[in-house]
């Protein structure tokens, strides 16, 4: 009698299919990413914002919660041993934790925009320490809290901004460029006008000097006319001298007399 062995191949296929079905049906919990400013500096007695944002694959709903905690870095402070909740946000409402922060902490974020920031008013030197931001967006509940180090300092200790100096330098450079452009346009216009004026004077001088040769020619012609008669040039002129002696043949006798009239130009 032969013993039938189970088909191991069929079992592996069935096990793999069952595992895939479980993975498709189940909704595994994903992590939530929380981000905050590493360090914030505030002047003593002023207000500042502690920013906190998060990213989640799930839709934000009323079940989303925000928790802010504080741990002091001063050994003589009551919040030095462990983080203490100073603000809690849930279902669209905010709740204050410790009395020291009750009237000085305000929620200024927008959960729908994934912003969980708060504002701290009337900053004090005792507020120096670490602020922790924790956000839960079920089913995204696993995530690392974001940490922000707050430093409350005097006004003289704040880093000076170079923005006014940069803006002033840029404005001054633009003003100088405008002046240079205006001066260049003025100089070019003056040179252009001077060139036009010189052209006019040269034309006038040419027009005034052009008739002078004519005058010389005319004067020479007038001189020549004054020295010579105005009539046309003539050659030798022959005059006839008549004989008035009374003889019969005297009428027919003519002695030609030739007068040479030579006129030079």
mmCIF file of C-alpha atoms in Angstrom:
data_model
loop_
_atom_site.group_PDB
_atom_site.id
_atom_site.type_symbol
_atom_site.label_atom_id
_atom_site.label_comp_id
_atom_site.label_asym_id
_atom_site.label_seq_id
_atom_site.Cartn_x
_atom_site.Cartn_y
_atom_site.Cartn_z
ATOM 1 C CA UNK A 1 0.000 0.000 0.000
ATOM 2 C CA UNK A 2 1.438 3.323 -1.122
ATOM 3 C CA UNK A 3 1.282 6.436 1.092
ATOM 4 C CA UNK A 4 0.230 9.606 -0.760
ATOM 5 C CA UNK A 5 2.426 12.624 -0.019
ATOM 6 C CA UNK A 6 0.819 16.069 0.134
ATOM 7 C CA UNK A 7 1.494 18.300 -2.776
ATOM 8 C CA UNK A 8 3.843 20.930 -1.343
ATOM 9 C CA UNK A 9 3.651 23.067 -4.486
ATOM 10 C CA UNK A 10 -0.095 23.561 -4.141
ATOM 11 C CA UNK A 11 0.324 24.499 -0.494
ATOM 12 C CA UNK A 12 2.890 27.179 -1.335
ATOM 13 C CA UNK A 13 0.633 28.670 -3.968
ATOM 14 C CA UNK A 14 -2.330 28.756 -1.616
ATOM 15 C CA UNK A 15 -0.260 30.347 1.165
ATOM 16 C CA UNK A 16 1.081 33.029 -1.162
ATOM 17 C CA UNK A 17 -2.400 33.885 -2.443
ATOM 18 C CA UNK A 18 -3.751 34.121 1.085
ATOM 19 C CA UNK A 19 -0.945 36.466 2.102
ATOM 20 C CA UNK A 20 -1.560 38.751 -0.882
ATOM 21 C CA UNK A 21 -5.258 38.888 -0.092
ATOM 22 C CA UNK A 22 -4.535 39.868 3.490
ATOM 23 C CA UNK A 23 -2.202 42.629 2.360
ATOM 24 C CA UNK A 24 -4.756 44.036 -0.076
ATOM 25 C CA UNK A 25 -7.641 43.912 2.359
ATOM 26 C CA UNK A 26 -5.780 45.264 5.377
ATOM 27 C CA UNK A 27 -4.897 48.995 5.677
ATOM 28 C CA UNK A 28 -1.492 49.216 7.260
ATOM 29 C CA UNK A 29 -0.673 52.244 9.422
ATOM 30 C CA UNK A 30 1.671 54.751 7.739
ATOM 31 C CA UNK A 31 3.984 57.254 9.395
ATOM 32 C CA UNK A 32 3.372 61.000 9.576
ATOM 33 C CA UNK A 33 6.152 63.516 8.895
ATOM 34 C CA UNK A 34 6.382 66.509 11.231
ATOM 35 C CA UNK A 35 8.672 69.479 10.604
ATOM 36 C CA UNK A 36 9.550 72.544 12.713
ATOM 37 C CA UNK A 37 12.175 75.308 12.781
ATOM 38 C CA UNK A 38 15.340 74.000 14.479
ATOM 39 C CA UNK A 39 15.940 77.301 16.305
ATOM 40 C CA UNK A 40 13.936 80.466 16.958
ATOM 41 C CA UNK A 41 15.193 83.698 18.525
ATOM 42 C CA UNK A 42 12.813 86.158 20.184
ATOM 43 C CA UNK A 43 13.314 89.457 21.927
ATOM 44 C CA UNK A 44 12.358 89.649 25.543
ATOM 45 C CA UNK A 45 8.768 90.896 25.959
ATOM 46 C CA UNK A 46 7.781 90.416 22.303
ATOM 47 C CA UNK A 47 5.685 87.826 20.474
ATOM 48 C CA UNK A 48 6.862 85.143 18.072
ATOM 49 C CA UNK A 49 5.572 82.154 16.143
ATOM 50 C CA UNK A 50 6.719 78.586 16.656
ATOM 51 C CA UNK A 51 6.075 76.963 13.304
ATOM 52 C CA UNK A 52 5.106 73.323 12.824
ATOM 53 C CA UNK A 53 3.899 71.569 9.671
ATOM 54 C CA UNK A 54 3.139 67.936 8.880
ATOM 55 C CA UNK A 55 2.584 65.630 5.928
ATOM 56 C CA UNK A 56 0.123 62.773 5.983
ATOM 57 C CA UNK A 57 -1.285 60.367 3.420
ATOM 58 C CA UNK A 58 -4.650 60.462 5.141
ATOM 59 C CA UNK A 59 -7.309 63.127 4.874
ATOM 60 C CA UNK A 60 -7.300 65.622 7.716
ATOM 61 C CA UNK A 61 -10.412 65.301 9.858
ATOM 62 C CA UNK A 62 -11.736 66.301 13.249
ATOM 63 C CA UNK A 63 -9.815 63.384 14.712
ATOM 64 C CA UNK A 64 -6.517 65.139 13.964
ATOM 65 C CA UNK A 65 -4.799 66.302 17.145
ATOM 66 C CA UNK A 66 -1.871 68.625 17.879
ATOM 67 C CA UNK A 67 0.154 68.558 21.079
ATOM 68 C CA UNK A 68 2.768 71.136 22.091
ATOM 69 C CA UNK A 69 5.107 70.380 24.971
ATOM 70 C CA UNK A 70 7.877 72.364 26.646
ATOM 71 C CA UNK A 71 11.029 71.364 28.486
ATOM 72 C CA UNK A 72 13.212 74.056 30.033
ATOM 73 C CA UNK A 73 16.984 74.095 29.711
ATOM 74 C CA UNK A 74 17.421 75.824 33.075
ATOM 75 C CA UNK A 75 18.017 73.498 36.033
ATOM 76 C CA UNK A 76 16.141 75.735 38.463
ATOM 77 C CA UNK A 77 13.005 75.750 36.302
ATOM 78 C CA UNK A 78 10.022 73.576 37.167
ATOM 79 C CA UNK A 79 9.820 72.303 33.561
ATOM 80 C CA UNK A 80 13.413 71.085 33.507
ATOM 81 C CA UNK A 81 12.913 67.418 34.404
ATOM 82 C CA UNK A 82 10.561 66.340 31.625
ATOM 83 C CA UNK A 83 8.411 67.818 28.836
ATOM 84 C CA UNK A 84 5.095 69.299 29.979
ATOM 85 C CA UNK A 85 2.073 69.821 27.758
ATOM 86 C CA UNK A 86 1.387 73.527 27.294
ATOM 87 C CA UNK A 87 -1.197 73.348 24.486
ATOM 88 C CA UNK A 88 -3.505 70.718 23.004
ATOM 89 C CA UNK A 89 -5.660 71.026 19.891
ATOM 90 C CA UNK A 90 -8.469 68.614 18.990
ATOM 91 C CA UNK A 91 -11.787 68.719 17.143
ATOM 92 C CA UNK A 92 -11.190 72.327 16.075
ATOM 93 C CA UNK A 93 -10.644 73.573 19.638
ATOM 94 C CA UNK A 94 -7.567 74.486 21.642
ATOM 95 C CA UNK A 95 -6.880 73.591 25.277
ATOM 96 C CA UNK A 96 -4.147 75.090 27.456
ATOM 97 C CA UNK A 97 -2.016 72.951 29.706
ATOM 98 C CA UNK A 98 0.263 74.672 32.212
ATOM 99 C CA UNK A 99 -0.961 77.888 33.805
ATOM 100 C CA UNK A 100 2.294 79.687 32.983
ATOM 101 C CA UNK A 101 1.414 79.504 29.261
ATOM 102 C CA UNK A 102 -2.371 79.773 29.485
ATOM 103 C CA UNK A 103 -2.710 83.402 28.383
ATOM 104 C CA UNK A 104 0.440 83.469 26.241
ATOM 105 C CA UNK A 105 -0.062 80.603 23.795
ATOM 106 C CA UNK A 106 -2.441 80.873 20.844
ATOM 107 C CA UNK A 107 -3.065 78.478 17.946
ATOM 108 C CA UNK A 108 -2.390 80.292 14.647
ATOM 109 C CA UNK A 109 -2.112 77.307 12.300
ATOM 110 C CA UNK A 110 -4.623 75.697 9.953
ATOM 111 C CA UNK A 111 -5.161 71.961 10.230
ATOM 112 C CA UNK A 112 -6.683 71.744 6.752
ATOM 113 C CA UNK A 113 -3.472 73.229 5.368
ATOM 114 C CA UNK A 114 -1.418 70.902 7.564
ATOM 115 C CA UNK A 115 -0.147 73.772 9.688
ATOM 116 C CA UNK A 116 0.051 73.329 13.479
ATOM 117 C CA UNK A 117 1.908 76.511 14.459
ATOM 118 C CA UNK A 118 1.393 78.436 17.692
ATOM 119 C CA UNK A 119 2.184 81.982 18.806
ATOM 120 C CA UNK A 120 3.987 82.724 22.045
ATOM 121 C CA UNK A 121 3.346 86.196 23.513
ATOM 122 C CA UNK A 122 5.348 88.195 26.066
ATOM 123 C CA UNK A 123 8.425 86.018 25.769
ATOM 124 C CA UNK A 124 10.414 85.676 28.971
ATOM 125 C CA UNK A 125 13.881 84.398 29.756
ATOM 126 C CA UNK A 126 12.284 81.485 31.578
ATOM 127 C CA UNK A 127 10.812 80.366 28.230
ATOM 128 C CA UNK A 128 14.224 79.292 26.979
ATOM 129 C CA UNK A 129 14.182 75.602 26.198
ATOM 130 C CA UNK A 130 12.882 72.931 23.824
ATOM 131 C CA UNK A 131 9.383 72.977 22.342
ATOM 132 C CA UNK A 132 8.018 69.711 20.948
ATOM 133 C CA UNK A 133 5.298 69.496 18.286
ATOM 134 C CA UNK A 134 3.414 66.212 17.927
ATOM 135 C CA UNK A 135 0.609 65.616 15.409
ATOM 136 C CA UNK A 136 -1.716 62.609 15.118
ATOM 137 C CA UNK A 137 -3.863 62.117 12.049
ATOM 138 C CA UNK A 138 -5.526 58.700 12.440
ATOM 139 C CA UNK A 139 -4.708 56.257 11.125
ATOM 140 C CA UNK A 140 -1.346 58.112 10.708
ATOM 141 C CA UNK A 141 -0.346 58.104 14.358
ATOM 142 C CA UNK A 142 3.279 57.074 14.122
ATOM 143 C CA UNK A 143 5.774 59.861 13.737
ATOM 144 C CA UNK A 144 8.681 61.626 15.399
ATOM 145 C CA UNK A 145 8.017 64.819 17.293
ATOM 146 C CA UNK A 146 9.514 67.981 15.823
ATOM 147 C CA UNK A 147 11.840 69.954 18.092
ATOM 148 C CA UNK A 148 12.409 73.721 18.243
ATOM 149 C CA UNK A 149 14.991 75.429 20.438
ATOM 150 C CA UNK A 150 13.780 78.842 21.656
ATOM 151 C CA UNK A 151 16.238 81.515 22.696
ATOM 152 C CA UNK A 152 14.842 84.605 24.391
ATOM 153 C CA UNK A 153 17.452 87.384 24.303
ATOM 154 C CA UNK A 154 17.787 91.122 24.699
ATOM 155 C CA UNK A 155 17.356 93.392 21.693
ATOM 156 C CA UNK A 156 21.078 94.155 21.565
ATOM 157 C CA UNK A 157 21.822 90.448 21.253
ATOM 158 C CA UNK A 158 19.689 89.966 18.132
ATOM 159 C CA UNK A 159 21.602 89.689 14.857
ATOM 160 C CA UNK A 160 21.424 92.943 12.948
ATOM 161 C CA UNK A 161 19.760 92.745 9.560
ATOM 162 C CA UNK A 162 21.623 94.076 6.549
ATOM 163 C CA UNK A 163 18.437 94.570 4.554
ATOM 164 C CA UNK A 164 18.260 98.404 4.960
ATOM 165 C CA UNK A 165 21.913 98.733 3.937
ATOM 166 C CA UNK A 166 21.397 96.580 0.850
ATOM 167 C CA UNK A 167 18.251 98.467 -0.139
ATOM 168 C CA UNK A 168 20.004 101.816 0.305
ATOM 169 C CA UNK A 169 22.975 100.685 -1.781
ATOM 170 C CA UNK A 170 20.713 99.467 -4.589
ATOM 171 C CA UNK A 171 18.702 102.713 -4.586
ATOM 172 C CA UNK A 172 21.906 104.779 -4.629
ATOM 173 C CA UNK A 173 23.295 102.795 -7.552
ATOM 174 C CA UNK A 174 20.071 103.248 -9.512
ATOM 175 C CA UNK A 175 20.089 106.992 -8.809
ATOM 176 C CA UNK A 176 23.686 107.300 -10.046
ATOM 177 C CA UNK A 177 22.846 105.381 -13.209
ATOM 178 C CA UNK A 178 19.895 107.675 -13.885
ATOM 179 C CA UNK A 179 22.100 110.759 -13.452
ATOM 180 C CA UNK A 180 24.711 109.327 -15.818
ATOM 181 C CA UNK A 181 22.049 108.568 -18.425
ATOM 182 C CA UNK A 182 20.592 112.089 -18.187
ATOM 183 C CA UNK A 183 24.039 113.689 -18.439
ATOM 184 C CA UNK A 184 24.918 111.549 -21.467
ATOM 185 C CA UNK A 185 21.679 112.513 -23.225
ATOM 186 C CA UNK A 186 22.312 116.197 -22.489
ATOM 187 C CA UNK A 187 25.874 116.073 -23.845
ATOM 188 C CA UNK A 188 24.793 114.225 -26.985
ATOM 189 C CA UNK A 189 22.055 116.750 -27.611
ATOM 190 C CA UNK A 190 24.461 119.670 -27.188
ATOM 191 C CA UNK A 191 26.918 118.095 -29.615
ATOM 192 C CA UNK A 192 24.143 117.451 -32.115
ATOM 193 C CA UNK A 193 22.930 121.059 -31.922
ATOM 194 C CA UNK A 194 26.490 122.347 -32.297
ATOM 195 C CA UNK A 195 27.018 120.181 -35.350
ATOM 196 C CA UNK A 196 23.835 121.511 -36.951
ATOM 197 C CA UNK A 197 24.889 125.105 -36.196
ATOM 198 C CA UNK A 198 28.322 124.627 -37.757
ATOM 199 C CA UNK A 199 26.694 123.110 -40.834
ATOM 200 C CA UNK A 200 24.444 126.140 -41.272
ATOM 201 C CA UNK A 201 27.334 128.618 -40.952
ATOM 202 C CA UNK A 202 29.423 126.701 -43.440
ATOM 203 C CA UNK A 203 26.568 126.689 -45.939
ATOM 204 C CA UNK A 204 26.016 130.408 -45.434
ATOM 205 C CA UNK A 205 29.712 131.117 -45.934
ATOM 206 C CA UNK A 206 29.773 129.045 -49.088
ATOM 207 C CA UNK A 207 26.680 130.813 -50.406
ATOM 208 C CA UNK A 208 28.158 134.211 -49.526
ATOM 209 C CA UNK A 209 31.520 133.409 -51.039
ATOM 210 C CA UNK A 210 30.209 131.788 -54.208
ATOM 211 C CA UNK A 211 29.211 134.998 -56.048
ATOM 212 C CA UNK A 212 32.651 136.564 -55.517
ATOM 213 C CA UNK A 213 34.243 135.039 -58.629
ATOM 214 C CA UNK A 214 31.361 136.409 -60.647
ATOM 215 C CA UNK A 215 32.065 139.842 -59.295
ATOM 216 C CA UNK A 216 35.661 139.519 -60.296
ATOM 217 C CA UNK A 217 34.684 138.359 -63.739
ATOM 218 C CA UNK A 218 32.136 141.090 -64.029
ATOM 219 C CA UNK A 219 34.652 143.663 -62.793
ATOM 220 C CA UNK A 220 37.197 142.449 -65.323
ATOM 221 C CA UNK A 221 34.573 142.578 -68.003
ATOM 222 C CA UNK A 222 33.549 146.049 -66.920
ATOM 223 C CA UNK A 223 37.207 147.121 -67.037
ATOM 224 C CA UNK A 224 37.550 145.699 -70.473
ATOM 225 C CA UNK A 225 34.343 147.394 -71.524
ATOM 226 C CA UNK A 226 35.555 150.718 -70.154
ATOM 227 C CA UNK A 227 38.769 150.516 -72.141
ATOM 228 C CA UNK A 228 37.069 149.458 -75.363
ATOM 229 C CA UNK A 229 33.968 150.700 -77.123
ATOM 230 C CA UNK A 230 30.783 148.913 -76.417
ATOM 231 C CA UNK A 231 30.093 148.239 -80.109
ATOM 232 C CA UNK A 232 31.092 145.155 -81.986
ATOM 233 C CA UNK A 233 34.598 144.663 -83.255
ATOM 234 C CA UNK A 234 35.197 146.210 -86.661
ATOM 235 C CA UNK A 235 37.906 145.803 -89.228
ATOM 236 C CA UNK A 236 39.403 148.488 -91.472
ATOM 237 C CA UNK A 237 36.965 151.218 -92.411
ATOM 238 C CA UNK A 238 37.142 152.638 -95.941
ATOM 239 C CA UNK A 239 36.103 156.247 -96.439
ATOM 240 C CA UNK A 240 35.543 157.789 -99.879
ATOM 241 C CA UNK A 241 36.887 161.286 -100.543
ATOM 242 C CA UNK A 242 35.016 163.121 -103.235
ATOM 243 C CA UNK A 243 36.562 165.614 -105.568
ATOM 244 C CA UNK A 244 34.690 168.900 -105.631
ATOM 245 C CA UNK A 245 36.936 170.661 -108.236
ATOM 246 C CA UNK A 246 34.196 170.982 -110.797
ATOM 247 C CA UNK A 247 35.632 168.927 -113.598
ATOM 248 C CA UNK A 248 33.506 166.514 -115.423
ATOM 249 C CA UNK A 249 35.402 163.552 -114.381
ATOM 250 C CA UNK A 250 35.678 164.738 -110.847
ATOM 251 C CA UNK A 251 32.500 163.061 -109.873
ATOM 252 C CA UNK A 252 33.869 159.687 -110.860
ATOM 253 C CA UNK A 253 37.204 160.215 -109.286
ATOM 254 C CA UNK A 254 37.420 158.958 -105.895
ATOM 255 C CA UNK A 255 40.473 158.415 -103.955
ATOM 256 C CA UNK A 256 40.001 155.766 -101.523
ATOM 257 C CA UNK A 257 41.485 156.461 -98.121
ATOM 258 C CA UNK A 258 41.855 153.634 -95.807
ATOM 259 C CA UNK A 259 41.857 154.203 -92.099
ATOM 260 C CA UNK A 260 42.753 151.322 -90.039
ATOM 261 C CA UNK A 261 40.790 151.194 -86.908
ATOM 262 C CA UNK A 262 42.263 148.498 -84.747
ATOM 263 C CA UNK A 263 40.460 147.834 -81.562
ATOM 264 C CA UNK A 264 41.935 145.570 -79.047
ATOM 265 C CA UNK A 265 40.062 143.715 -76.509
#
